Amino acid sequence: MAKAASFTCNSCGASHSKWSGRCDACGAWNSITEDVPLSTGPGAKALGAKRGRHVALSDLAAHEAPPPRTASKMPEMDRVLGGGLVPGSAILVGGDPGIGKSTLLLQAAARFAEAGLSAVYISGEEATAQVRMRAARLGLADAPVRLGAETSLRDILTTLDAEKPDLVVIDSIQTIWSDTVESAPGSVSQVRAAAHELTSYAKRRGVSVILVGHVTKEGQIAGPRVVEHMVDTVLYFEGERGHQFRILRAVKNRFGPADEIGVFEMTGGGLAEVANPSALFLGDRGEPAPGSVVFAGIEGTRPVLCEIQALVAPTPHSQPRRSVVGWDGGRLAMILAVLESRCGVPFAGLDVYLNVAGGLRISEPAADLAVAAALLSAREDTSLPLDTVVFGEISLSGAVRAVAQTENRLKEARKLGFTGAILPEQSKLGSDGAMTVQKIPDLSELVGGIFGAG
Ligand code: TYD
Ligand code: MG
């Protein structure tokens, strides 16, 4: 067997035989680190020489009951987990420092403890007194959660083996170090080794383990991407520091749908759940305003309405600005190009700012039509009626394509008092006539028919 490469890119996972500052495979800088084998014992060296254990195989058709889940009294958390906590699952919760991960998980641990799980919260960042102070502030001083402040993986595993909890929160994986790995805590090899040990502990003992991970500036869980592959579920806790809204988003879930979101609000007494996010993201919209359009979106299994705001202004620069918050910059460039080349609406010489209100981040292509409407509305200085929602995907030809879950989007809009919708012509509509719908076959219909531009 050829000698394995001993350097790995932590961004794309490519193997290299020598270190370099930049990964040839993905172009990332400073992402290559030396591999440290998880096991350096004699067994690791001579894999072929020693026979392994015969693993018992079983039939695919076995009737296995669905995993018994424990629901907390925190419905937003349960929703993101796919209906509750599965025993033996390993979960990674990532987010920027200070966004509220420790607060969220202390609250979640308390709720799961109240639901009957024995919960242990291990903090590697704060002393137990600090965690207790936070618990008091959150009104959880009496919650049956056991606390520990420790960073040594060996001590943590020994403690857990003795205590036999149902749920363990490790805050954070970057502070945990294993004495079998010779590098500083927080380094890639340490994080990888600790995550590996803790996820195997979760599987071995049937204990749910929640790992907290800090996210780097580049938006990756600091340390290796490989932690994401090791765990069953990856949740991101996002939000803008200046906003009180926080979104817990499932980006991977072996036990439930991915892309599900839970919405929270950071208050003086901790995180409060937001049962009706649409009402929150729409905020207080008074008068019809140019550049403001309400998008009827779907986040996970739930419809969420939000406001898309655009500002278009003559640029003082030779290169006009394109600035986006909460949406994809590449997608904005595409919509601008389609408007320009298919509908004859130029944006040359104009700065364009696009913002999704409330700190929400949208990734659905169904937002295309709402973005186009916001851009046109800002450019033409004409506003859409306040009670209208917009959704639809735009193709490069300028055609407006139907999107999934039309009825759900309209139902949510009706619930919040909207009476009109601008949507793709091909949309499948129910018989309910409570909504005035304008069906758009292509973008030029929006440009000419609704904004009278072009
Ligand atoms: P924290 O949970 O420590 O964030 P993380 O673990 O992600 O680093 O929360 C940090 C912020 O949350 C801090 O700036 C204060 C704020 N906060 C509140 O607004 N209300 C509260 O009840 C608590 C506990 C924290
Ligand atoms: Mg913290």
XYZ file of C-alpha atoms and ligand atoms in Angstrom:
480
model
C 0.000 0.000 0.000
C 1.357 3.424 -0.901
C 2.228 5.691 1.971
C -0.751 7.962 2.647
C -0.346 11.685 2.071
C 0.298 13.339 5.364
C -1.165 16.792 4.750
C -4.841 17.603 4.309
C -6.670 20.739 3.222
C -9.238 21.561 5.875
C -11.315 23.451 3.419
C -11.864 20.846 0.690
C -10.315 17.708 2.179
C -7.722 17.219 -0.594
C -4.628 15.235 0.372
C -1.138 16.591 -0.236
C 2.247 15.008 0.176
C 3.851 18.244 1.320
C 2.772 21.428 3.020
C 2.046 24.519 0.985
C 0.469 27.869 1.744
C -2.313 27.416 -0.745
C -4.370 24.347 -1.641
C -4.060 23.522 -5.358
C -7.415 21.793 -5.320
C -9.668 24.527 -3.947
C -7.439 27.590 -3.840
C -7.900 28.184 -0.083
C -5.018 29.832 1.745
C -3.500 28.538 4.966
C -5.858 25.607 5.063
C -3.311 22.787 4.810
C -2.271 21.068 8.007
C -0.313 17.981 8.835
C -2.360 14.913 9.595
C -2.000 13.409 12.982
C -3.125 9.803 13.020
C -5.877 9.105 15.534
C -4.138 5.986 16.617
C -0.401 5.413 16.554
C -0.427 2.050 18.301
C 0.989 -1.123 16.733
C -2.464 -2.038 15.355
C -2.502 1.064 13.200
C 0.804 0.152 11.554
C 0.136 -3.409 10.598
C -3.516 -3.447 9.652
C -3.022 -6.381 7.292
C -1.074 -8.491 9.758
C -3.796 -8.757 12.400
C -7.227 -10.095 11.622
C -10.159 -7.928 12.621
C -13.352 -8.897 14.366
C -16.156 -10.446 12.279
C -18.880 -7.832 12.233
C -22.432 -9.180 12.451
C -24.403 -8.139 9.370
C -28.165 -7.842 9.336
C -30.972 -7.677 6.777
C -32.167 -4.425 5.320
C -35.753 -5.536 5.892
C -35.494 -5.637 9.675
C -38.361 -3.904 11.388
C -36.701 -1.243 13.395
C -38.900 1.184 15.275
C -38.273 4.848 14.444
C -35.826 6.399 16.911
C -37.585 7.414 20.106
C -37.294 11.165 20.257
C -37.503 13.401 23.247
C -39.273 16.669 22.653
C -38.238 19.562 24.839
C -40.675 22.253 25.779
C -38.877 24.387 23.212
C -40.847 23.828 19.980
C -38.472 25.858 17.793
C -35.561 23.699 18.918
C -37.505 20.470 18.402
C -38.561 21.553 14.939
C -34.982 22.145 13.845
C -33.907 18.780 15.250
C -36.623 17.136 13.166
C -39.109 16.566 15.991
C -36.957 16.179 19.071
C -33.681 14.786 20.271
C -32.668 11.320 19.041
C -30.681 9.268 21.590
C -27.110 8.645 20.508
C -27.083 11.523 18.055
C -24.149 13.874 17.717
C -25.081 17.465 16.998
C -22.850 20.386 16.127
C -24.144 23.886 16.829
C -22.039 26.511 15.086
C -22.192 30.271 15.224
C -20.229 33.485 15.604
C -18.780 34.218 19.035
C -21.278 36.174 21.127
C -24.292 35.266 19.029
C -25.911 33.347 21.902
C -24.884 29.703 21.541
C -24.156 29.181 25.230
C -27.424 30.856 26.139
C -29.370 28.702 23.685
C -27.821 25.449 24.821
C -28.138 26.163 28.508
C -31.822 26.862 27.933
C -32.181 23.774 25.734
C -30.370 21.577 28.285
C -32.748 22.825 30.983
C -35.803 22.129 28.823
C -34.612 18.629 27.947
C -33.863 18.012 31.615
C -37.403 19.059 32.484
C -38.626 16.653 29.805
C -36.964 13.831 31.730
C -33.442 13.516 30.323
C -30.508 13.697 32.663
C -28.448 16.514 31.232
C -24.833 17.512 31.746
C -23.409 20.825 30.590
C -19.618 20.957 30.306
C -18.152 24.393 29.806
C -14.582 24.722 28.657
C -14.830 28.480 28.408
C -16.484 29.632 31.589
C -16.227 28.727 35.246
C -19.229 26.999 36.792
C -19.976 30.174 38.749
C -20.322 32.096 35.502
C -22.619 29.477 34.030
C -24.681 29.552 37.243
C -24.963 33.325 37.008
C -26.233 33.034 33.458
C -28.688 30.342 34.528
C -29.998 32.637 37.254
C -30.452 35.410 34.710
C -32.360 33.005 32.475
C -34.597 31.951 35.348
C -33.164 28.426 35.234
C -31.427 28.371 38.596
C -33.496 25.356 39.674
C -33.242 23.389 36.461
C -31.910 19.844 37.001
C -28.824 20.311 34.813
C -25.440 19.160 36.146
C -22.554 21.513 35.436
C -18.886 20.915 34.890
C -15.998 23.151 33.874
C -13.358 21.054 32.159
C -11.265 20.980 29.002
C -9.476 17.660 29.235
C -11.136 15.129 26.961
C -9.887 12.205 29.034
C -11.400 13.634 32.244
C -14.629 14.502 30.485
C -15.049 10.974 29.082
C -14.239 9.388 32.436
C -16.773 11.648 34.147
C -19.432 10.872 31.566
C -18.816 7.141 31.804
C -19.439 7.385 35.543
C -22.386 9.785 35.445
C -24.219 8.112 32.516
C -26.265 11.125 31.380
C -28.743 11.117 28.461
C -27.587 14.436 27.059
C -24.227 16.177 27.135
C -23.510 19.710 25.957
C -19.836 20.493 25.265
C -19.249 24.236 25.118
C -17.089 24.540 23.053
C -15.303 21.880 21.014
C -12.471 24.343 20.359
C -11.504 24.410 24.032
C -11.312 20.633 24.471
C -7.912 18.978 24.232
C -6.839 15.413 24.086
C -3.499 14.358 25.578
C -2.990 11.906 22.722
C -2.582 14.751 20.232
C 0.451 16.971 20.313
C -0.919 20.335 19.356
C -2.575 23.280 21.030
C -6.290 23.218 21.949
C -8.327 24.757 19.158
C -5.973 23.478 16.478
C -7.378 21.411 13.683
C -5.972 18.103 14.908
C -7.221 18.697 18.452
C -10.715 19.661 17.339
C -10.846 16.685 15.009
C -9.644 14.242 17.652
C -12.003 15.598 20.320
C -14.983 15.578 17.974
C -14.172 12.044 16.891
C -13.912 10.768 20.474
C -17.103 12.510 21.548
C -19.155 11.345 18.564
C -17.980 7.760 19.074
C -18.868 8.096 22.751
C -22.360 9.243 21.658
C -22.821 6.179 19.407
C -21.273 3.761 21.875
C -23.355 4.770 24.876
C -26.511 6.012 23.126
C -26.034 9.445 24.637
C -26.970 12.602 22.714
C -23.968 14.890 22.473
C -24.255 18.527 21.458
C -20.977 20.174 20.463
C -20.724 23.935 20.316
C -18.383 25.258 17.622
C -17.247 28.771 16.887
C -17.399 29.924 13.318
C -14.501 31.751 11.724
C -14.757 35.017 9.837
C -14.959 33.005 6.628
C -18.132 31.408 7.893
C -16.717 27.977 8.604
C -16.795 26.100 11.860
C -13.288 26.904 13.045
C -11.069 23.927 12.752
C -11.930 21.334 10.257
C -14.904 20.953 8.065
C -14.510 17.262 8.911
C -16.367 17.807 12.180
C -19.427 18.496 10.059
C -19.032 15.100 8.406
C -18.613 13.280 11.712
C -21.796 14.435 13.369
C -25.396 13.538 12.506
C -26.772 17.034 12.624
C -25.243 20.427 11.937
C -27.112 23.486 13.133
C -26.053 27.070 12.609
C -27.095 29.803 14.974
C -27.162 32.993 12.945
C -28.216 36.558 13.339
C -26.918 40.078 13.169
C -25.356 41.381 16.359
C -27.415 44.581 16.119
C -30.693 42.704 15.665
C -32.404 40.780 18.403
C -33.524 37.985 16.030
C -31.626 34.735 15.959
C -32.150 31.872 13.563
C -31.232 28.283 14.277
C -30.823 26.629 10.897
C -30.358 22.922 10.177
C -27.837 22.567 7.370
C -27.490 18.814 7.755
C -29.718 16.387 9.591
C -29.612 12.606 9.442
C -32.789 12.462 11.524
C -34.949 15.108 9.917
C -35.308 17.634 7.135
C -32.398 19.964 6.471
C -33.005 23.677 5.914
C -35.503 23.822 8.727
C -35.287 26.965 10.837
C -36.193 27.919 14.369
C -36.619 31.593 15.150
C -35.654 33.170 18.462
C -35.459 36.643 19.882
C -32.627 37.619 22.249
C -34.144 39.338 25.271
C -32.786 40.429 28.632
C -33.969 37.097 30.025
C -32.454 34.893 27.350
C -33.788 33.570 24.075
C -37.517 33.753 23.546
C -39.122 31.601 20.889
C -40.880 33.305 18.018
C -43.895 31.284 16.984
C -44.912 33.573 14.132
C -41.753 34.712 12.348
C -43.566 36.374 9.446
C -45.128 38.957 11.715
C -41.701 39.621 13.179
C -39.800 39.937 9.901
C -42.409 42.219 8.395
C -42.026 44.516 11.380
C -43.890 47.786 11.212
C -44.576 48.631 7.617
C -46.617 51.806 7.475
C -46.924 53.527 4.125
C -46.240 51.906 0.753
C -42.590 52.684 0.009
C -40.674 52.449 -3.262
C -38.160 49.623 -3.208
C -40.013 47.611 -0.587
C -41.574 44.296 -1.587
C -42.896 41.443 0.554
C -41.596 38.021 -0.426
C -43.639 34.952 0.475
C -40.886 32.441 1.178
C -40.600 28.936 2.578
C -37.985 28.175 5.209
C -37.814 24.441 5.785
C -41.383 23.285 6.178
C -42.751 26.640 7.178
C -43.824 29.672 5.156
C -42.084 32.880 6.201
C -42.936 36.301 4.849
C -40.238 38.920 4.780
C -39.583 42.323 3.327
C -37.028 42.842 0.584
C -35.736 46.382 0.323
C -33.866 47.899 -2.584
C -32.279 51.274 -3.125
C -31.138 52.403 -6.553
C -29.224 55.676 -6.826
C -26.936 57.357 -9.364
C -23.338 56.477 -8.600
C -20.574 59.020 -8.084
C -18.020 56.304 -8.952
C -16.879 54.887 -12.251
C -17.732 51.406 -10.974
C -21.260 51.306 -9.529
C -21.741 49.544 -6.177
C -23.687 46.332 -5.753
C -24.268 45.717 -2.076
C -26.343 42.827 -0.700
C -27.332 41.851 2.825
C -29.232 38.600 3.375
C -29.152 37.357 -0.204
C -26.664 36.030 -2.733
C -24.613 38.665 -4.563
C -24.211 36.453 -7.619
C -27.946 35.995 -7.850
C -28.457 39.774 -7.689
C -25.990 40.234 -10.561
C -27.997 37.697 -12.536
C -31.319 39.459 -11.970
C -29.758 42.796 -12.943
C -28.354 41.230 -16.119
C -31.722 39.712 -17.051
C -33.493 43.011 -16.429
C -30.939 44.764 -18.578
C -30.646 42.391 -21.519
C -34.138 40.856 -21.691
C -36.257 43.804 -20.618
C -34.123 46.783 -21.604
C -33.938 48.234 -18.081
C -30.345 49.434 -17.642
C -28.670 49.682 -14.248
C -25.402 51.073 -15.587
C -24.312 54.131 -13.663
C -26.592 53.212 -10.749
C -25.584 51.974 -7.310
C -27.772 49.079 -6.154
C -28.327 48.161 -2.497
C -30.410 45.161 -1.539
C -31.383 44.195 1.976
C -33.549 41.501 3.535
C -35.177 43.143 6.545
C -34.862 41.694 10.036
C -31.514 39.966 9.518
C -32.984 36.959 7.708
C -30.833 35.232 5.080
C -32.710 33.925 2.053
C -31.366 31.272 -0.282
C -34.500 30.314 -2.214
C -34.532 31.069 -5.961
C -38.241 31.806 -5.441
C -37.139 35.213 -4.158
C -35.958 36.238 -7.665
C -39.232 37.842 -8.683
C -39.547 39.728 -5.397
C -35.987 41.020 -5.784
C -36.687 42.098 -9.377
C -39.858 43.831 -8.205
C -37.969 45.622 -5.415
C -35.271 46.759 -7.875
C -37.827 48.026 -10.398
C -39.885 49.668 -7.694
C -36.803 51.493 -6.412
C -35.600 52.430 -9.881
C -39.004 53.689 -11.074
C -39.839 55.233 -7.694
C -43.215 53.467 -7.768
C -44.408 51.360 -4.880
C -46.394 48.149 -4.952
C -49.607 48.079 -2.894
C -48.892 47.294 0.770
C -51.065 44.193 0.747
C -49.285 42.332 -2.072
C -46.798 39.477 -1.829
C -44.450 38.394 -4.623
C -42.655 35.126 -5.431
C -41.297 33.272 -8.478
C -38.045 32.087 -9.972
C -36.503 33.951 -12.907
C -34.587 32.086 -15.601
C -31.831 33.585 -17.745
C -34.276 33.893 -20.643
C -36.409 36.204 -18.540
C -39.188 33.621 -18.095
C -40.792 33.434 -14.669
C -40.932 29.849 -13.410
C -43.364 28.335 -10.969
C -42.032 27.433 -7.521
C -43.013 24.810 -4.968
C -45.637 25.252 -2.235
C -47.680 28.027 -3.874
C -50.681 27.290 -1.669
C -48.663 27.397 1.544
C -47.177 30.747 0.619
C -50.581 32.209 -0.203
C -52.169 30.786 2.939
C -49.542 32.439 5.145
C -49.983 35.720 3.256
C -53.762 35.600 3.733
C -53.292 34.865 7.414
C -51.252 38.043 7.762
C -53.805 40.184 5.970
C -52.364 40.299 2.450
C -54.960 40.300 -0.307
C -52.896 40.295 -3.499
C -50.072 38.245 -5.001
C -47.806 38.537 -8.006
C -46.710 35.038 -8.998
C -45.603 32.860 -11.931
C -48.214 32.120 -14.612
C -47.704 28.366 -14.301
C -48.456 28.317 -10.553
C -50.954 25.697 -9.472
C -53.627 27.498 -7.528
C -56.405 26.114 -5.361
C -60.006 27.173 -5.819
C -59.895 29.679 -2.981
C -60.634 33.063 -4.483
C -59.844 35.215 -1.439
C -56.646 36.462 -3.036
C -56.262 38.691 -6.087
C -53.480 37.079 -8.089
C -51.556 38.558 -10.979
C -49.925 35.831 -13.029
C -46.679 36.781 -14.715
C -45.326 34.705 -17.658
C -42.036 36.577 -17.909
C -40.096 39.441 -16.463
C -41.050 41.910 -19.191
C -44.660 41.555 -18.024
C -43.562 42.738 -14.574
C -41.542 45.575 -16.105
C -44.200 46.799 -18.565
C -47.460 45.613 -17.024
C -46.876 46.467 -13.387
C -44.219 49.162 -13.292
C -44.880 50.666 -16.752
C -41.157 50.847 -17.383
C -38.800 49.481 -20.008
P -23.541 33.829 24.655
O -24.568 32.783 24.842
O -22.460 33.908 25.649
O -22.877 33.713 23.185
P -21.856 32.613 22.597
O -21.874 31.430 23.497
O -22.415 32.316 21.215
O -20.523 33.249 22.499
O -24.343 35.210 24.561
C -23.668 36.372 24.381
C -24.546 37.573 24.245
O -25.908 37.376 24.541
C -24.032 38.621 25.154
O -23.538 39.671 24.362
C -25.195 39.059 25.973
C -26.385 38.472 25.316
N -27.405 38.010 26.261
C -28.621 38.657 26.336
O -28.890 39.615 25.617
N -29.570 38.182 27.207
C -29.337 37.145 28.029
O -30.224 36.740 28.808
C -28.063 36.499 27.966
C -27.741 35.331 28.858
C -27.121 36.949 27.066
Mg -20.319 30.740 24.680
